[in-house]
Coordinates of C-alpha atoms and ligand atoms in Angstrom, one line a residue:
X1 CA 16.2 0.8 -4.5
X2 CA 18.9 1.0 -2.4
X3 CA 18.6 -1.2 0.6
X4 CA 19.4 0.9 3.6
X5 CA 18.2 4.5 4.8
X6 CA 15.3 5.0 2.6
X7 CA 12.7 7.0 4.3
X8 CA 9.3 8.2 3.8
X9 CA 7.7 11.3 4.8
X10 CA 3.9 11.4 4.7
X11 CA 1.9 14.5 5.0
X12 CA -1.0 13.9 6.6
X13 CA -1.5 17.0 9.0
X14 CA -4.4 18.6 6.9
X15 CA -7.8 19.1 7.9
X16 CA -9.7 18.1 4.8
X17 CA -12.6 20.4 5.5
X18 CA -14.3 19.7 1.9
X19 CA -14.7 16.3 3.2
X20 CA -17.5 17.7 5.2
X21 CA -17.3 15.0 7.9
X22 CA -15.8 15.0 11.4
X23 CA -13.5 12.0 10.6
X24 CA -10.2 13.3 9.8
X25 CA -9.7 13.0 6.6
X26 CA -7.1 10.4 6.0
X27 CA -9.0 8.2 7.6
X28 CA -11.7 7.9 4.9
X29 CA -11.5 4.2 3.6
X30 CA -11.1 3.1 -0.1
X31 CA -11.6 -0.4 -0.9
X32 CA -11.7 -1.6 2.9
X33 CA -8.8 0.5 3.9
X34 CA -7.8 3.9 4.8
X35 CA -6.2 6.5 2.8
X36 CA -3.2 7.0 5.4
X37 CA -3.5 3.0 5.5
X38 CA -2.9 2.9 1.3
X39 CA -0.3 5.4 1.3
X40 CA 2.3 3.7 3.5
X41 CA 1.4 0.4 2.1
X42 CA 3.0 2.1 -1.2
X43 CA 5.8 3.2 0.6
X44 CA 6.5 -0.2 2.1
X45 CA 6.0 -1.9 -1.0
X46 CA 8.4 0.5 -2.9
X47 CA 11.5 -0.9 -0.6
X48 CA 11.3 1.8 2.0
X49 CA 12.9 1.1 5.4
X50 CA 10.4 3.5 8.0
X51 CA 7.8 5.8 7.4
X52 CA 7.3 8.8 9.5
X53 CA 3.8 10.4 9.4
X54 CA 3.4 13.8 9.6
X55 CA -0.4 14.2 12.0
X56 CA -1.8 17.2 13.1
X57 CA -5.6 17.2 12.5
X58 CA -7.2 14.1 14.2
X59 CA -3.9 13.4 15.4
X60 CA -5.0 10.9 18.2
X61 CA -7.7 8.9 16.0
X62 CA -4.9 9.3 13.0
X63 CA -2.4 7.5 15.3
X64 CA -5.0 4.9 16.4
X65 CA -5.4 3.7 13.2
X66 CA -2.1 3.8 12.2
X67 CA -1.3 1.5 15.2
X68 CA -4.3 -0.8 14.6
X69 CA -3.2 -1.4 10.9
X70 CA 0.1 -1.9 11.2
X71 CA 0.6 -3.5 14.1
X72 CA -1.3 -6.3 13.0
X73 CA -0.8 -9.3 10.4
X74 CA 2.6 -8.6 8.3
X75 CA 3.7 -5.6 10.0
X76 CA 3.6 -7.2 13.5
X77 CA 5.9 -6.1 16.0
X78 CA 7.3 -3.8 13.7
X79 CA 5.0 -1.0 13.5
X80 CA 6.5 1.5 16.3
X81 CA 10.2 0.9 14.1
X82 CA 8.8 1.0 10.8
X83 CA 5.7 3.5 11.3
X84 CA 6.4 6.6 13.2
X85 CA 4.5 10.0 13.1
X86 CA 5.7 13.6 13.6
X87 CA 3.2 16.3 14.8
X88 CA 2.7 19.2 13.0
X89 CA 0.8 21.4 15.5
X90 CA -0.1 24.4 13.3
X91 CA -0.3 23.4 9.3
X92 CA 1.7 26.4 7.9
X93 CA 2.8 24.7 4.9
X94 CA 4.1 21.5 3.0
X95 CA 7.8 22.8 3.9
X96 CA 7.1 23.2 7.6
X97 CA 5.4 20.1 7.5
X98 CA 8.6 18.1 6.5
X99 CA 10.5 20.2 8.8
X100 CA 8.4 18.5 11.5
X101 CA 9.5 15.5 10.3
X102 CA 13.1 16.7 10.4
X103 CA 14.3 14.6 13.8
X104 CA 13.0 11.5 12.5
X105 CA 14.9 11.8 9.0
X106 CA 18.2 10.1 8.6
X107 CA 21.6 12.1 7.9
X108 CA 22.3 10.5 4.9
X109 CA 20.0 8.1 2.3
X110 CA 17.1 8.6 0.8
X111 CA 13.7 10.6 1.8
X112 CA 10.5 9.6 -0.5
X113 CA 8.1 13.0 0.3
X114 CA 4.2 11.8 -0.7
X115 CA 0.8 12.3 0.7
X116 CA -1.7 10.7 2.9
X117 CA -4.6 11.3 0.5
X118 CA -3.1 10.0 -2.6
X119 CA -3.7 6.1 -2.1
X120 CA -3.7 5.2 -5.9
X121 CA 0.1 6.1 -6.0
X122 CA 2.0 3.2 -7.8
X123 CA 4.6 1.7 -5.7
X124 CA 6.2 1.7 -9.2
X125 CA 6.5 5.2 -9.5
X126 CA 8.3 5.4 -6.0
X127 CA 10.9 2.9 -7.3
X128 CA 11.4 4.9 -10.0
X129 CA 11.5 8.2 -8.1
X130 CA 14.3 6.9 -5.6
X131 CA 16.3 5.6 -8.7
X132 CA 16.0 8.8 -10.6
X133 CA 17.4 10.5 -7.5
X134 CA 20.4 8.4 -6.9
X135 CA 23.2 10.7 -8.2
X136 CA 21.2 14.5 -7.6
X137 CA 19.8 16.1 -4.9
X138 CA 16.3 15.7 -5.7
X139 CA 13.6 14.0 -8.0
X140 CA 9.9 14.4 -8.7
X141 CA 7.1 13.3 -10.5
X142 CA 4.9 15.4 -12.7
X143 CA 1.9 15.1 -15.0
X144 CA 0.1 16.4 -18.0
X145 CA -3.5 17.8 -17.2
X146 CA -5.7 19.5 -19.8
X147 CA -7.1 21.8 -16.6
X148 CA -4.3 22.0 -14.4
X149 CA -6.1 24.1 -12.1
X150 CA -5.3 24.2 -8.4
X151 CA -1.9 22.7 -9.1
X152 CA 1.4 24.3 -8.7
X153 CA 3.2 24.3 -12.4
X154 CA 6.4 23.0 -13.4
X155 CA 8.4 25.7 -14.8
X156 CA 11.2 24.7 -17.2
X157 CA 14.1 26.4 -18.6
X158 CA 15.4 26.7 -22.4
X159 CA 17.2 23.5 -22.4
X160 CA 14.2 21.8 -21.1
X161 CA 15.5 21.3 -17.6
X162 CA 13.1 21.6 -14.3
X163 CA 13.9 25.0 -12.6
X164 CA 11.1 25.7 -10.5
X165 CA 7.8 24.8 -9.3
X166 CA 5.3 27.9 -9.1
X167 CA 2.2 27.9 -6.8
X168 CA -0.7 28.5 -8.8
X169 CA -1.7 31.7 -6.4
X170 CA 1.9 32.9 -7.5
X171 CA 1.7 32.3 -10.8
X172 CA 1.5 35.0 -13.8
X173 CA -0.9 34.6 -16.6
X174 CA 2.0 32.9 -18.5
X175 CA 2.7 30.3 -15.8
X176 CA -0.5 29.7 -15.2
X177 CA -1.5 28.5 -18.9
X178 CA 1.3 25.9 -18.3
X179 CA -0.2 22.3 -18.1
X180 CA 2.6 20.3 -16.6
X181 CA 1.9 20.1 -12.8
X182 CA 3.3 19.2 -9.5
X183 CA 1.4 15.9 -8.2
X184 CA 3.7 16.3 -4.9
X185 CA 5.7 13.3 -4.6
X186 CA 9.6 13.8 -4.4
X187 CA 12.6 12.1 -3.5
X188 CA 15.5 13.9 -2.3
X189 CA 18.8 13.4 -0.7
X190 CA 18.5 13.4 3.2
X191 CA 21.7 16.2 3.8
X192 CA 20.3 18.1 0.9
X193 CA 16.6 18.2 2.5
X194 CA 18.0 19.4 6.2
X195 CA 20.2 22.4 4.6
X196 CA 17.7 23.6 1.8
X197 CA 14.8 23.2 4.0
X198 CA 16.7 25.6 6.2
X199 CA 16.1 28.2 3.6
X200 CA 12.6 28.3 3.3
X201 CA 10.5 31.6 3.8
X202 CA 7.0 32.4 4.1
X203 CA 7.4 34.9 1.7
X204 CA 4.9 34.0 -0.9
X205 CA 1.1 34.6 -1.6
X206 CA -0.5 32.3 1.1
X207 CA 2.4 33.0 3.8
X208 CA 3.6 29.2 3.6
X209 CA 6.5 27.3 3.7
X210 CA 6.1 26.1 0.2
X211 CA 8.1 22.4 -0.4
X212 CA 7.8 23.2 -3.5
X213 CA 10.5 25.8 -3.3
X214 CA 13.1 23.1 -2.4
X215 CA 12.8 22.5 -6.2
X216 CA 14.4 25.7 -7.3
X217 CA 17.0 25.2 -4.7
X218 CA 18.1 22.0 -6.0
X219 CA 17.8 23.3 -10.0
X220 CA 20.3 25.9 -9.1
X221 CA 23.5 23.7 -8.4
X222 CA 22.4 20.7 -10.5
X223 CA 20.3 18.7 -12.2
X224 CA 16.7 17.6 -11.2
X225 CA 15.3 14.3 -11.7
X226 CA 11.6 13.8 -13.1
X227 CA 9.6 10.8 -13.5
X228 CA 6.5 11.0 -16.0
X229 CA 3.5 10.0 -14.1
X230 CA 0.1 9.1 -14.8
X231 CA -2.4 12.2 -13.4
X232 CA -4.8 9.5 -12.9
X233 CA -3.1 7.8 -10.4
X234 CA -1.6 10.9 -8.6
X235 CA -4.7 12.7 -7.8
X236 CA -5.4 13.5 -3.6
X237 CA -9.1 12.8 -2.3
X238 CA -10.1 16.4 -1.5
X239 CA -14.0 15.7 -1.3
X240 CA -16.5 12.7 -1.3
X241 CA -16.6 12.9 -5.1
X242 CA -12.9 12.3 -5.7
X243 CA -13.3 9.4 -2.8
X244 CA -15.9 8.0 -5.1
X245 CA -13.5 8.3 -8.0
X246 CA -10.8 7.0 -6.1
X247 CA -12.7 4.0 -5.0
X248 CA -13.9 3.1 -8.2
X249 CA -10.3 3.0 -9.9
X250 CA -8.8 0.8 -7.1
X251 CA -11.9 -1.6 -7.1
X252 CA -10.7 -1.9 -10.8
X253 CA -7.7 -2.8 -9.9
X254 CA -8.1 -5.3 -7.4
X255 CA -10.8 -6.8 -9.7
X256 CA -8.6 -7.0 -12.7
X257 CA -5.5 -8.2 -10.7
X258 CA -8.1 -11.1 -9.8
X259 CA -9.6 -11.6 -12.8
X260 CA -6.1 -12.0 -14.5
X261 CA -5.1 -14.6 -11.6
X262 CA -8.0 -16.9 -12.5
X263 CA -11.1 -15.5 -10.7
X264 CA -13.7 -16.1 -12.8
X265 CA -15.6 -12.4 -12.4
X266 CA -19.1 -12.3 -14.3
X267 CA -19.0 -8.1 -14.9
X268 CA -15.5 -6.3 -13.2
X269 CA -18.1 -3.1 -13.3
X270 CA -20.5 -4.4 -10.6
X271 CA -17.9 -6.4 -8.5
X272 CA -16.7 -4.8 -5.3
X273 CA -13.9 -6.6 -3.7
X274 CA -12.1 -5.0 -0.6
X275 CA -8.1 -5.2 -0.7
X276 CA -8.1 -7.3 2.5
X277 CA -10.0 -10.3 0.9
X278 CA -8.6 -13.4 -0.2
X279 CA -10.5 -14.6 -3.4
X280 CA -8.3 -18.0 -4.9
X281 CA -8.3 -18.6 -8.7
X282 CA -11.4 -20.9 -9.8
X283 CA -13.8 -19.2 -7.5
X284 CA -16.7 -17.9 -9.7
X285 CA -17.9 -14.6 -8.8
X286 CA -21.1 -13.2 -9.9
X287 CA -23.1 -9.7 -11.3
X288 CA -23.0 -7.7 -8.6
X289 CA -21.4 -9.5 -5.7
X290 CA -19.7 -7.4 -2.8
X291 CA -17.1 -9.1 -1.1
X292 CA -15.9 -7.1 1.9
X293 CA -13.4 -7.1 4.8
X294 CA -11.0 -10.5 5.3
X295 CA -13.5 -12.5 3.6
X296 CA -11.7 -15.8 1.8
X297 CA -13.5 -17.5 -1.3
X298 CA -12.1 -20.7 -2.1
X299 CA -11.3 -22.0 -5.4
X300 CA -14.3 -24.1 -6.8
X301 CA -16.8 -21.9 -4.5
X302 CA -19.4 -19.8 -6.4
X303 CA -21.2 -16.6 -5.3
X304 CA -23.9 -16.0 -7.4
X305 CA -25.7 -12.6 -8.3
X306 CA -26.1 -9.8 -5.9
X307 CA -24.4 -11.8 -2.9
X308 CA -22.7 -9.2 -0.1
X309 CA -20.3 -11.0 2.2
X310 CA -18.1 -9.5 5.0
X311 CA -15.6 -11.3 6.8
X312 CA -17.0 -14.7 5.4
X313 CA -15.0 -17.7 4.4
X314 CA -16.4 -19.9 1.8
X315 CA -15.2 -23.5 1.4
X316 CA -14.5 -24.9 -1.7
X317 CA -17.6 -26.4 -3.9
X318 CA -20.0 -24.2 -1.7
X319 CA -22.6 -22.5 -3.4
X320 CA -24.5 -18.9 -3.2
X321 CA -27.6 -18.8 -4.7
X322 CA -28.8 -14.7 -6.1
X323 CA -28.8 -12.3 -3.1
X324 CA -27.6 -14.0 0.1
X325 CA -26.3 -11.3 2.7
X326 CA -23.4 -12.7 4.9
X327 CA -21.3 -11.3 7.7
X328 CA -18.8 -12.9 9.9
X329 CA -20.2 -16.6 9.3
X330 CA -18.0 -19.7 7.8
X331 CA -20.0 -22.3 4.8
X332 CA -18.5 -25.3 4.3
X333 CA -17.6 -27.4 1.8
X334 CA -20.0 -28.6 -0.9
X335 CA -22.9 -26.3 1.3
X336 CA -25.6 -24.7 -0.4
X337 CA -26.8 -21.1 0.8
X338 CA -30.0 -18.9 -0.6
X339 CA -31.7 -17.5 -2.6
X340 CA -32.0 -14.7 -0.2
X341 CA -30.6 -16.0 2.8
X342 CA -29.5 -13.8 5.7
X343 CA -26.5 -15.3 7.7
X344 CA -25.4 -12.7 10.8
X345 CA -22.3 -12.9 12.5
X346 CA -20.9 -16.4 14.1
X347 CA -22.8 -18.6 11.8
X348 CA -21.0 -21.7 11.0
X349 CA -22.7 -24.0 8.1
X350 CA -21.0 -27.4 7.8
X351 CA -19.8 -29.5 4.9
X352 CA -22.5 -30.2 2.4
X353 CA -25.6 -28.2 4.9
X354 CA -28.2 -26.0 3.5
X355 CA -29.6 -23.0 4.4
X356 CA -32.5 -21.8 2.3
X357 CA -34.8 -19.2 0.4
X358 CA -35.7 -16.4 3.4
X359 CA -34.3 -17.8 6.1
X360 CA -32.2 -16.2 9.1
X361 CA -29.5 -17.4 11.2
X362 CA -26.9 -16.1 13.7
X363 CA -24.4 -17.3 16.3
X364 CA -25.6 -20.9 15.2
X365 CA -23.5 -24.0 14.1
X366 CA -25.6 -25.8 11.6
X367 CA -24.0 -29.4 11.6
X368 CA -23.0 -31.9 8.6
X369 CA -25.7 -32.2 5.6
X370 CA -28.3 -30.8 7.9
X371 CA -31.2 -28.2 6.1
X372 CA -32.7 -25.4 7.3
X373 CA -34.2 -24.8 4.0
X374 CA -37.7 -22.2 3.8
X375 CA -38.5 -19.3 6.0
X376 CA -36.7 -20.2 9.5
X377 CA -35.0 -18.1 12.1
X378 CA -32.5 -20.3 13.8
X379 CA -30.6 -18.2 16.4
X380 CA -27.9 -19.2 19.1
X381 CA -28.5 -22.5 18.2
X382 CA -26.6 -25.9 17.7
X383 CA -27.8 -28.3 15.3
X384 CA -26.2 -31.6 14.7
X385 CA -25.8 -33.7 11.7
X386 CA -28.3 -34.7 9.0
X387 CA -31.0 -32.5 11.0
X388 CA -34.2 -31.2 9.2
X389 CA -35.4 -27.9 10.5
X390 CA -38.9 -27.4 8.7
X391 CA -41.0 -24.7 7.2
X392 CA -41.2 -21.4 9.3
X393 CA -39.6 -22.8 12.1
X394 CA -38.5 -20.3 15.1
X395 CA -36.0 -20.5 17.3
X396 CA -37.4 -18.2 20.3
X397 CA -33.6 -17.6 21.7
X398 CA -34.9 -14.4 23.4
X399 CA -36.8 -13.8 26.7
X400 CA -36.8 -10.1 26.6
X401 CA -33.6 -9.8 28.9
X402 CA -31.3 -13.1 27.8
X403 CA -30.4 -14.9 24.8
X404 CA -30.7 -19.2 25.2
X405 CA -29.4 -21.8 23.2
X406 CA -31.2 -24.2 21.4
X407 CA -29.8 -27.8 21.1
X408 CA -30.8 -30.2 17.9
X409 CA -28.9 -33.4 18.0
X410 CA -27.9 -35.5 15.5
X411 CA -30.9 -36.6 13.2
X412 CA -33.7 -34.8 14.7
X413 CA -36.7 -33.8 12.5
X414 CA -38.5 -30.7 13.2
X415 CA -41.8 -30.3 11.6
X416 CA -43.1 -27.3 9.5
X417 CA -44.2 -24.2 12.1
X418 CA -42.6 -25.5 15.3
X419 CA -41.1 -23.0 17.8
X420 CA -38.5 -24.0 20.0
X421 CA -38.5 -22.0 23.3
X422 CA -34.6 -21.9 24.5
X423 CA -33.1 -23.2 26.4
X424 CA -34.2 -26.1 25.3
X425 CA -32.5 -29.2 24.0
X426 CA -33.9 -32.2 21.7
X427 CA -32.3 -35.4 21.7
X428 CA -30.8 -37.7 19.2
X429 CA -33.3 -38.8 16.3
X430 CA -36.4 -37.1 17.8
X431 CA -38.9 -35.9 15.8
X432 CA -41.2 -32.9 16.5
X433 CA -44.6 -32.9 14.8
X434 CA -45.4 -29.3 12.8
X435 CA -47.1 -26.7 14.6
X436 CA -45.6 -27.6 18.1
X437 CA -44.3 -25.1 20.3
X438 CA -41.0 -27.1 22.3
X439 CA -40.7 -26.0 25.6
X440 CA -39.6 -28.6 27.8
X441 CA -36.3 -30.8 26.4
X442 CA -37.6 -33.5 24.0
X443 CA -35.5 -37.1 24.5
X444 CA -33.8 -39.3 22.2
X445 CA -36.0 -41.0 19.4
X446 CA -39.2 -39.5 21.5
X447 CA -42.1 -38.0 19.5
X448 CA -42.9 -33.9 20.4
X449 CA -46.5 -32.9 19.9
X450 CA -48.2 -30.0 21.1
X451 CA -51.2 -28.3 19.1
X452 CA -54.7 -27.8 20.0
X453 CA -56.6 -31.6 18.9
X454 CA -58.1 -31.1 15.7
X455 CA -62.4 -31.0 15.6
X456 CA -64.5 -31.0 12.9
X457 CA -68.3 -29.3 13.3
X458 CA -70.0 -31.2 10.7
X459 CA -71.8 -28.8 7.8
X460 CA -70.7 -25.5 9.7
X461 CA -69.0 -24.1 6.4
X462 CA -72.2 -25.3 4.4
X463 CA -74.4 -23.3 6.8
X464 CA -72.6 -20.3 6.7
X465 CA -72.5 -19.9 3.1
X466 CA -76.4 -20.4 3.1
X467 CA -77.2 -17.9 5.5
X468 CA -74.7 -15.5 4.3
X469 CA -76.4 -15.9 0.7
X470 CA -79.7 -15.7 2.3
X471 CA -78.9 -12.2 3.8
X472 CA -77.8 -10.4 0.6
X473 CA -81.0 -11.3 -1.3
X474 CA -82.9 -9.4 1.6
Ligands
UD1_1 C1 0.6 21.0 -2.5 C2 2.0 21.9 -3.7 C3 1.1 21.7 -5.2 C4 0.5 20.7 -5.7 C5 -0.1 19.9 -4.8 C6 -0.6 18.7 -5.5 C7 3.3 22.9 -2.1 C8 3.5 24.2 -1.6 N1 2.3 22.8 -3.5 O1 -0.6 22.1 -3.2 O2 2.4 22.4 -5.8 O3 0.5 20.8 -6.7 O4 0.1 19.9 -3.3 O5 -1.6 18.2 -4.6 O6 3.9 22.1 -1.6 N2 -0.1 19.4 4.5 C9 0.1 19.0 5.8 N3 0.6 20.1 6.4 C10 0.6 21.7 6.1 C11 0.1 21.5 4.5 C12 -0.2 20.3 3.7 O7 0.6 17.9 6.3 O8 1.0 22.5 6.9 C13 -0.7 18.1 3.6 C14 -2.3 17.8 3.4 O9 -2.7 17.1 4.6 C15 -2.1 17.4 2.1 C16 -0.8 17.8 1.4 O10 0.0 18.0 2.5 O11 -2.3 15.7 2.8 C17 -0.9 18.7 0.5 O12 -1.7 19.9 0.8 P1 -2.6 21.0 0.3 O13 -2.6 22.2 0.9 O14 -3.3 19.6 -0.4 O15 -1.5 20.8 -0.9 P2 -1.1 22.5 -1.5 O16 0.0 22.8 -0.5 O17 -2.1 23.1 -2.1
CA2 CA1 -2.4 24.5 0.9

């Protein structure tokens, strides 16, 4: 692609009524990114210098989302210059939408036009389109469709040359039978676009300015470039079902890319990995695992069946046994989690530490080689190294008004079924007898025990058994 003056105009002003949602259509997500985000990225990946997004419905929300996505990470500081918006107040057709973007289109160069609701467009198709445009005023993508309903039809002349696009509502019966359709993606020479777009008129069945009429104008004075496209990659999203199909296709792409790079994925159809997650070659991902957001899974980490991770970092050698749910957390080297563990935000599991079955953790650091193995709740805690938290232990971190902290220093042993009423601190090497409710700080190396002394009522059980038996005989 030419190195200068390639601008993408991305149409995203429509309402998307069929989504039946308050959210602007282009802000619905596929594999963790917005539809418009995908379109903008595809354009950049193809090599455009700048994107102009035409906004209308939900304009403020769309602009905020663009700012949020493209003022971050790799697009940092470039957003204002590289992703711009143009406003189309009233949706009077695709031609009108591009007119609204004219002030941001250069005098010369290539203008790529795509939609904000077609997230699967391959950058390679956009590149081929620009290539095909080089020596021509206009190039477009076409695709073959068994059921072309709803699409503009490609009309070709006797020599097979593209002559025009006819919108379905304006088609004759013969034209309607054409199966070659217009997915709506074009590249045009900027000067041609500026002149030709002034000629458009709303003299058609919908009373709109049709961008598609530019094809006929270009064909009158020269050959139009054509790139063959696969309709499965070019379909727009119009309703929740199409969104779901698109999601499935995108996820398949992501999983395939990762598996081919060396990630061991048990079952590509059941695994879902968001576009922004990093999974390194040599990681193992089990059946039905979902990895969301900005998670990162190291080489040598193993995520077993059914785990759901969102913004979780898993270091090398760590193992998540089946059915763990974790959010905004980190899991250190060679740590072991689950099965059935729930790691809530800000859990930091240290190297070789363990969080076992039916445990819940939140905002807690668990030090190197410490264990929280069975049915425990640890929240707002700091657990040192080599600590053992027994079965059923609860950190009572909430007093009904505020959260408080539990601190267990290195080498502490907390016996089963104990409660630690925060704020409280247990000193290094101390031992909490099982069933103790700890309400005061425990000195290092001490034994803390707080439970009702055990009594025996001799023979009570036998006497009661006999009494009950007599009662029944009566
Ligand atoms: C358009 C094409 C049609 C093509 C179809 C592919 C025209 C006249 N027709 O159909 O040949 O087969 O796309 O999907 O171009 N938009 C705006 N402002 C507007 C109108 C539309 O921003 O005033 C945006 C929409 O948000 C959407 C895209 O343009 O993302 C396409 O609009 P839509 O109404 O779905 O397409 P059609 O005009 O029906
Ligand atoms: Ca329309």
